[in-house]
CSV table of C-alpha atoms in Angstrom, one decimal:
chain,number,residue,atom,x,y,z
Q,1,MET,CA,-37.9,-12.4,10.3
Q,2,VAL,CA,-34.3,-13.7,9.8
Q,3,GLN,CA,-32.9,-10.1,9.8
Q,4,VAL,CA,-35.0,-9.3,13.1
Q,5,ALA,CA,-33.6,-12.4,14.7
Q,6,ALA,CA,-30.0,-11.5,13.8
Q,7,ALA,CA,-30.5,-8.0,15.2
Q,8,ASN,CA,-32.0,-9.3,18.4
Q,9,SER,CA,-29.1,-11.9,18.9
Q,10,ASN,CA,-25.9,-10.5,18.2
Q,11,LEU,CA,-26.1,-7.9,15.4
Q,12,LYS,CA,-24.6,-10.3,12.8
Q,13,ASN,CA,-24.5,-9.1,9.3
Q,14,VAL,CA,-27.2,-11.0,7.2
Q,15,THR,CA,-27.3,-11.6,3.4
Q,16,LEU,CA,-30.4,-13.0,2.0
Q,17,GLU,CA,-31.2,-14.8,-1.3
Q,18,LEU,CA,-34.8,-13.8,-2.3
Q,19,GLY,CA,-35.4,-15.5,-5.3
Q,20,GLY,CA,-35.6,-14.3,-8.9
Q,21,LYS,CA,-37.8,-13.6,-12.1
Q,22,SER,CA,-34.8,-12.9,-14.1
Q,23,PRO,CA,-35.2,-11.2,-17.5
Q,24,VAL,CA,-33.6,-12.3,-20.8
Q,25,ILE,CA,-33.7,-9.5,-23.6
Q,26,VAL,CA,-33.2,-10.8,-27.1
Q,27,TYR,CA,-32.9,-8.0,-29.7
Q,28,ALA,CA,-33.5,-8.1,-33.3
Q,29,ASP,CA,-29.8,-8.0,-34.3
Q,30,ALA,CA,-28.9,-10.9,-32.0
Q,31,ASP,CA,-27.4,-14.3,-33.1
Q,32,LEU,CA,-31.0,-16.1,-33.0
Q,33,ASP,CA,-29.6,-19.5,-32.6
Q,34,LEU,CA,-27.2,-18.7,-29.8
Q,35,ALA,CA,-29.9,-16.7,-28.0
Q,36,VAL,CA,-32.4,-19.5,-28.3
Q,37,GLU,CA,-29.9,-22.1,-26.8
Q,38,ALA,CA,-28.8,-19.8,-24.0
Q,39,ALA,CA,-32.3,-18.8,-23.0
Q,40,HIS,CA,-33.3,-22.6,-23.1
Q,41,GLN,CA,-30.3,-23.4,-20.9
Q,42,GLY,CA,-30.7,-20.5,-18.7
Q,43,LEU,CA,-34.3,-21.5,-18.0
Q,44,PHE,CA,-34.5,-25.3,-18.1
Q,45,PHE,CA,-31.1,-25.8,-16.2
Q,46,ASN,CA,-31.7,-28.1,-13.2
Q,47,ALA,CA,-35.4,-28.4,-14.2
Q,48,GLY,CA,-36.0,-24.8,-13.8
Q,49,GLN,CA,-34.9,-25.1,-10.0
Q,50,CYS,CA,-32.4,-22.2,-10.0
Q,51,CYS,CA,-32.8,-19.0,-8.2
Q,52,ALA,CA,-31.1,-17.0,-11.2
Q,53,ALA,CA,-33.3,-18.9,-13.9
Q,54,GLY,CA,-34.0,-16.6,-16.9
Q,55,SER,CA,-37.6,-17.0,-16.5
Q,56,ARG,CA,-38.9,-14.0,-18.4
Q,57,THR,CA,-37.9,-13.9,-22.0
Q,58,TYR,CA,-38.4,-10.7,-23.9
Q,59,ILE,CA,-38.0,-11.0,-27.6
Q,60,GLN,CA,-38.1,-8.0,-30.1
Q,61,ALA,CA,-41.2,-8.0,-32.3
Q,62,GLU,CA,-39.4,-8.5,-35.6
Q,63,ILE,CA,-37.9,-11.9,-34.6
Q,64,TYR,CA,-40.7,-13.0,-32.2
Q,65,ASP,CA,-42.4,-15.6,-34.2
Q,66,GLU,CA,-39.2,-17.3,-35.4
Q,67,PHE,CA,-37.8,-17.2,-31.9
Q,68,VAL,CA,-41.0,-18.9,-30.5
Q,69,ARG,CA,-40.7,-21.4,-33.1
Q,70,LYS,CA,-37.1,-22.3,-32.5
Q,71,CYS,CA,-37.7,-22.4,-28.6
Q,72,VAL,CA,-40.5,-24.8,-29.0
Q,73,ALA,CA,-38.5,-27.1,-31.2
Q,74,ARG,CA,-35.6,-27.0,-28.6
Q,75,ALA,CA,-37.8,-27.7,-25.8
Q,76,ARG,CA,-39.5,-30.7,-27.5
Q,77,SER,CA,-36.1,-32.1,-28.1
Q,78,ARG,CA,-35.1,-31.9,-24.4
Q,79,VAL,CA,-34.5,-35.4,-22.9
Q,80,VAL,CA,-36.2,-35.8,-19.6
Q,81,GLY,CA,-35.3,-38.8,-17.2
Q,82,ASP,CA,-32.9,-40.2,-14.7
Q,83,PRO,CA,-30.3,-37.5,-14.6
Q,84,MET,CA,-27.6,-40.3,-13.8
Q,85,GLN,CA,-28.1,-41.6,-17.3
Q,86,ALA,CA,-25.9,-40.5,-20.2
Q,87,GLY,CA,-27.8,-38.2,-22.6
Q,88,VAL,CA,-30.6,-37.0,-20.1
Q,89,GLU,CA,-30.9,-33.3,-20.0
Q,90,GLN,CA,-33.5,-32.8,-17.3
Q,91,GLY,CA,-34.4,-34.6,-14.0
Q,92,PRO,CA,-37.2,-34.3,-11.6
Q,93,GLN,CA,-38.6,-31.7,-9.4
Q,94,VAL,CA,-37.6,-31.9,-6.0
Q,95,SER,CA,-40.7,-33.1,-4.3
Q,96,GLN,CA,-44.4,-33.9,-4.8
Q,97,LEU,CA,-45.2,-30.4,-3.5
Q,98,GLN,CA,-42.9,-28.8,-6.0
Q,99,LEU,CA,-44.4,-30.8,-8.8
Q,100,ASP,CA,-48.0,-29.9,-7.9
Q,101,SER,CA,-46.9,-26.1,-7.6
Q,102,VAL,CA,-45.5,-26.1,-11.0
Q,103,LEU,CA,-48.4,-27.9,-12.7
Q,104,SER,CA,-50.7,-25.3,-10.8
Q,105,TYR,CA,-48.7,-22.5,-12.4
Q,106,ILE,CA,-49.2,-24.0,-15.8
Q,107,GLU,CA,-52.9,-24.4,-15.3
Q,108,THR,CA,-53.0,-20.6,-14.2
Q,109,GLY,CA,-51.0,-19.6,-17.3
Q,110,LYS,CA,-53.7,-21.3,-19.6
Q,111,ARG,CA,-56.4,-19.8,-17.7
Q,112,GLU,CA,-55.0,-16.4,-17.8
Q,113,GLY,CA,-54.7,-16.6,-21.6
Q,114,ALA,CA,-51.1,-17.5,-22.4
Q,115,ARG,CA,-50.6,-19.7,-25.4
Q,116,LEU,CA,-49.1,-23.1,-24.5
Q,117,CYS,CA,-47.0,-24.1,-27.2
Q,118,CYS,CA,-45.6,-27.3,-25.9
Q,119,GLY,CA,-45.5,-29.4,-22.6
Q,120,GLY,CA,-47.8,-28.6,-19.8
Q,121,HIS,CA,-48.1,-31.9,-18.2
Q,122,ARG,CA,-46.4,-34.5,-16.0
Q,123,HIS,CA,-43.8,-36.5,-17.6
Q,124,GLY,CA,-44.6,-40.3,-17.2
Q,125,THR,CA,-46.5,-41.8,-14.3
Q,126,THR,CA,-43.6,-42.1,-11.6
Q,127,GLY,CA,-41.4,-39.7,-10.2
Q,128,TYR,CA,-41.6,-35.8,-10.1
Q,129,PHE,CA,-41.0,-35.2,-13.8
Q,130,ILE,CA,-42.6,-32.3,-15.8
Q,131,GLU,CA,-42.5,-32.0,-19.6
Q,132,PRO,CA,-40.3,-28.9,-20.8
Q,133,THR,CA,-43.1,-26.2,-21.2
Q,134,VAL,CA,-43.0,-23.2,-23.2
Q,135,PHE,CA,-45.7,-20.4,-23.1
Q,136,ALA,CA,-46.1,-17.6,-25.8
Q,137,ASP,CA,-48.0,-14.4,-25.9
Q,138,VAL,CA,-47.4,-14.0,-22.2
Q,139,THR,CA,-48.1,-10.4,-20.8
Q,140,ASP,CA,-46.5,-8.8,-17.8
Q,141,ASP,CA,-49.8,-8.9,-15.7
Q,142,MET,CA,-49.9,-12.7,-15.9
Q,143,THR,CA,-49.1,-14.6,-13.0
Q,144,ILE,CA,-46.4,-16.9,-14.8
Q,145,ALA,CA,-44.6,-13.6,-15.7
Q,146,ARG,CA,-44.9,-12.2,-12.2
Q,147,GLU,CA,-44.2,-15.0,-9.8
Q,148,GLU,CA,-41.3,-17.4,-9.4
Q,149,ILE,CA,-42.4,-20.8,-10.7
Q,150,PHE,CA,-39.2,-22.7,-9.9
Q,151,GLY,CA,-39.8,-25.2,-12.6
Q,152,PRO,CA,-39.3,-26.0,-16.3
Q,153,VAL,CA,-41.7,-23.4,-17.7
Q,154,GLN,CA,-40.4,-20.8,-20.2
Q,155,THR,CA,-42.4,-17.6,-20.7
Q,156,LEU,CA,-42.0,-15.6,-23.9
Q,157,LEU,CA,-43.0,-11.9,-24.2
Q,158,LYS,CA,-42.9,-9.6,-27.1
Q,159,PHE,CA,-41.6,-6.1,-27.1
Q,160,GLU,CA,-41.1,-3.2,-29.6
Q,161,THR,CA,-38.5,-0.7,-28.5
Q,162,VAL,CA,-35.2,-0.8,-26.5
Q,163,GLU,CA,-36.8,1.6,-23.8
Q,164,GLU,CA,-39.8,-0.7,-23.5
Q,165,SER,CA,-37.6,-3.8,-23.0
Q,166,ILE,CA,-35.6,-2.1,-20.3
Q,167,GLU,CA,-38.7,-0.7,-18.4
Q,168,ARG,CA,-40.6,-4.0,-18.5
Q,169,ALA,CA,-37.4,-5.9,-17.3
Q,170,ASN,CA,-37.3,-3.6,-14.4
Q,171,ASN,CA,-41.0,-4.1,-13.6
Q,172,SER,CA,-40.5,-6.8,-11.0
Q,173,GLU,CA,-40.1,-7.1,-7.3
Q,174,TYR,CA,-37.0,-9.4,-8.0
Q,175,GLY,CA,-33.5,-8.2,-9.2
Q,176,LEU,CA,-31.3,-11.2,-9.2
Q,177,ALA,CA,-29.9,-11.7,-12.7
Q,178,SER,CA,-30.5,-10.7,-16.1
Q,179,ALA,CA,-29.1,-11.0,-19.7
Q,180,VAL,CA,-29.1,-9.3,-23.0
Q,181,PHE,CA,-28.6,-10.6,-26.5
Q,182,THR,CA,-27.4,-8.0,-29.2
Q,183,ASN,CA,-24.5,-7.6,-31.5
Q,184,ASP,CA,-24.5,-3.8,-30.6
Q,185,LEU,CA,-21.9,-3.2,-27.7
Q,186,ASP,CA,-23.4,0.2,-27.0
Q,187,LEU,CA,-26.8,-1.3,-26.6
Q,188,ALA,CA,-25.3,-3.9,-24.2
Q,189,LEU,CA,-23.7,-1.4,-22.2
Q,190,LYS,CA,-26.7,0.8,-22.0
Q,191,ALA,CA,-28.7,-2.3,-20.8
Q,192,SER,CA,-26.1,-3.0,-18.1
Q,193,GLN,CA,-26.4,0.5,-16.7
Q,194,GLN,CA,-30.3,0.7,-16.6
Q,195,ILE,CA,-31.3,-2.8,-15.9
Q,196,ARG,CA,-31.9,-3.2,-12.1
Q,197,ALA,CA,-30.2,-6.6,-11.4
Q,198,GLY,CA,-27.3,-7.8,-9.3
Q,199,THR,CA,-25.7,-9.5,-12.4
Q,200,LEU,CA,-26.1,-8.9,-16.2
Q,201,TRP,CA,-24.8,-11.2,-18.8
Q,202,ALA,CA,-24.2,-10.2,-22.2
Q,203,VAL,CA,-24.6,-12.9,-25.1
Q,204,SER,CA,-24.6,-15.7,-22.6
Q,205,TYR,CA,-26.6,-16.9,-19.6
Q,206,THR,CA,-24.9,-18.3,-16.4
Q,207,HIS,CA,-22.9,-21.3,-17.4
Q,208,LEU,CA,-23.3,-20.9,-21.1
Q,209,ARG,CA,-20.1,-19.4,-22.8
Q,210,ALA,CA,-20.5,-20.2,-26.4
Q,211,HIS,CA,-19.0,-18.1,-29.1
Q,212,GLU,CA,-17.8,-15.1,-26.7
Q,213,THR,CA,-15.4,-12.5,-28.0
Q,214,PRO,CA,-13.7,-9.8,-25.9
Q,215,GLU,CA,-16.3,-7.2,-27.1
Q,216,HIS,CA,-19.0,-9.6,-25.7
Q,217,LEU,CA,-17.3,-9.8,-22.4
Q,218,VAL,CA,-17.2,-6.3,-21.5
Q,219,CYS,CA,-20.5,-5.9,-19.9
Q,220,ARG,CA,-20.3,-9.1,-17.8
Q,221,LEU,CA,-16.7,-8.4,-16.6
Q,222,LEU,CA,-17.6,-5.1,-15.4
Q,223,LEU,CA,-20.6,-6.4,-13.4
Q,224,GLU,CA,-18.9,-9.5,-12.2
Q,225,LYS,CA,-16.1,-7.6,-10.8
Q,226,LYS,CA,-18.5,-5.3,-9.0
Q,227,LYS,CA,-20.4,-8.4,-7.7
Q,228,LYS,CA,-17.1,-10.3,-6.4
Q,229,ASN,CA,-16.1,-7.1,-4.6
Q,230,ASN,CA,-19.6,-6.7,-2.9
Q,231,LEU,CA,-19.4,-10.5,-1.9
Q,232,ILE,CA,-16.0,-10.1,-0.3
Q,233,GLU,CA,-17.4,-7.0,1.7
Q,234,GLN,CA,-20.3,-9.2,2.9
Q,235,VAL,CA,-18.1,-11.9,4.5
Q,236,PHE,CA,-15.1,-9.6,5.7
Q,237,LYS,CA,-15.0,-7.1,8.3
Q,238,THR,CA,-12.8,-4.0,7.8
Q,239,LYS,CA,-10.3,-3.1,10.6
Q,240,THR,CA,-8.0,-0.1,10.8
Q,241,SER,CA,-4.8,-0.2,12.6
Q,242,ASN,CA,-2.7,2.8,13.4
């Protein structure tokens, strides 16, 4: 609709942000504690109300159970309340409508067979607060794994092989962001080439920059440079003068 209106008016360029269901892939050789914290912040940042939220977390089978346990412990420790108060990590959803939408997704997740590990309810009796929620044993066909929830709901999915993780990460109508956690630079570079997303972070997610080394930065710098160039092209016009 926006593109049609632009074409019918003055042929202006239009760049659309279409939401996301961004995958986070954690391989068995990753720093587990770092990956847990990065996945946590990547999803729960701003109460999950972030277009680039890491809302599909794929964990290799060998470390899946321990990763789930650590994710649940971290979610339970997250402080919910007035975001203007010191020590509070998560504020409210933006409206009653969004609160109801997120709670509806949680009920759908339970109904479709995902395992609710923590949260799942409204936090308190006033305001639009939701408990940090973690689902395990999520499968790709479930609604909470396919649709953008835009709330504090983390979905944890299990995979076996590298090839499977990339194929499933790409099995989405979205392609905004992604991240991989591994100590294998070759694997990180392979993922950066094969995952269909506008941005790929290696060993971090969005604003989280803990424990980075030059090797860890290779993937992100390559993609961020390309992204910045693309953004420049979108807002400037090229003109040749002879």
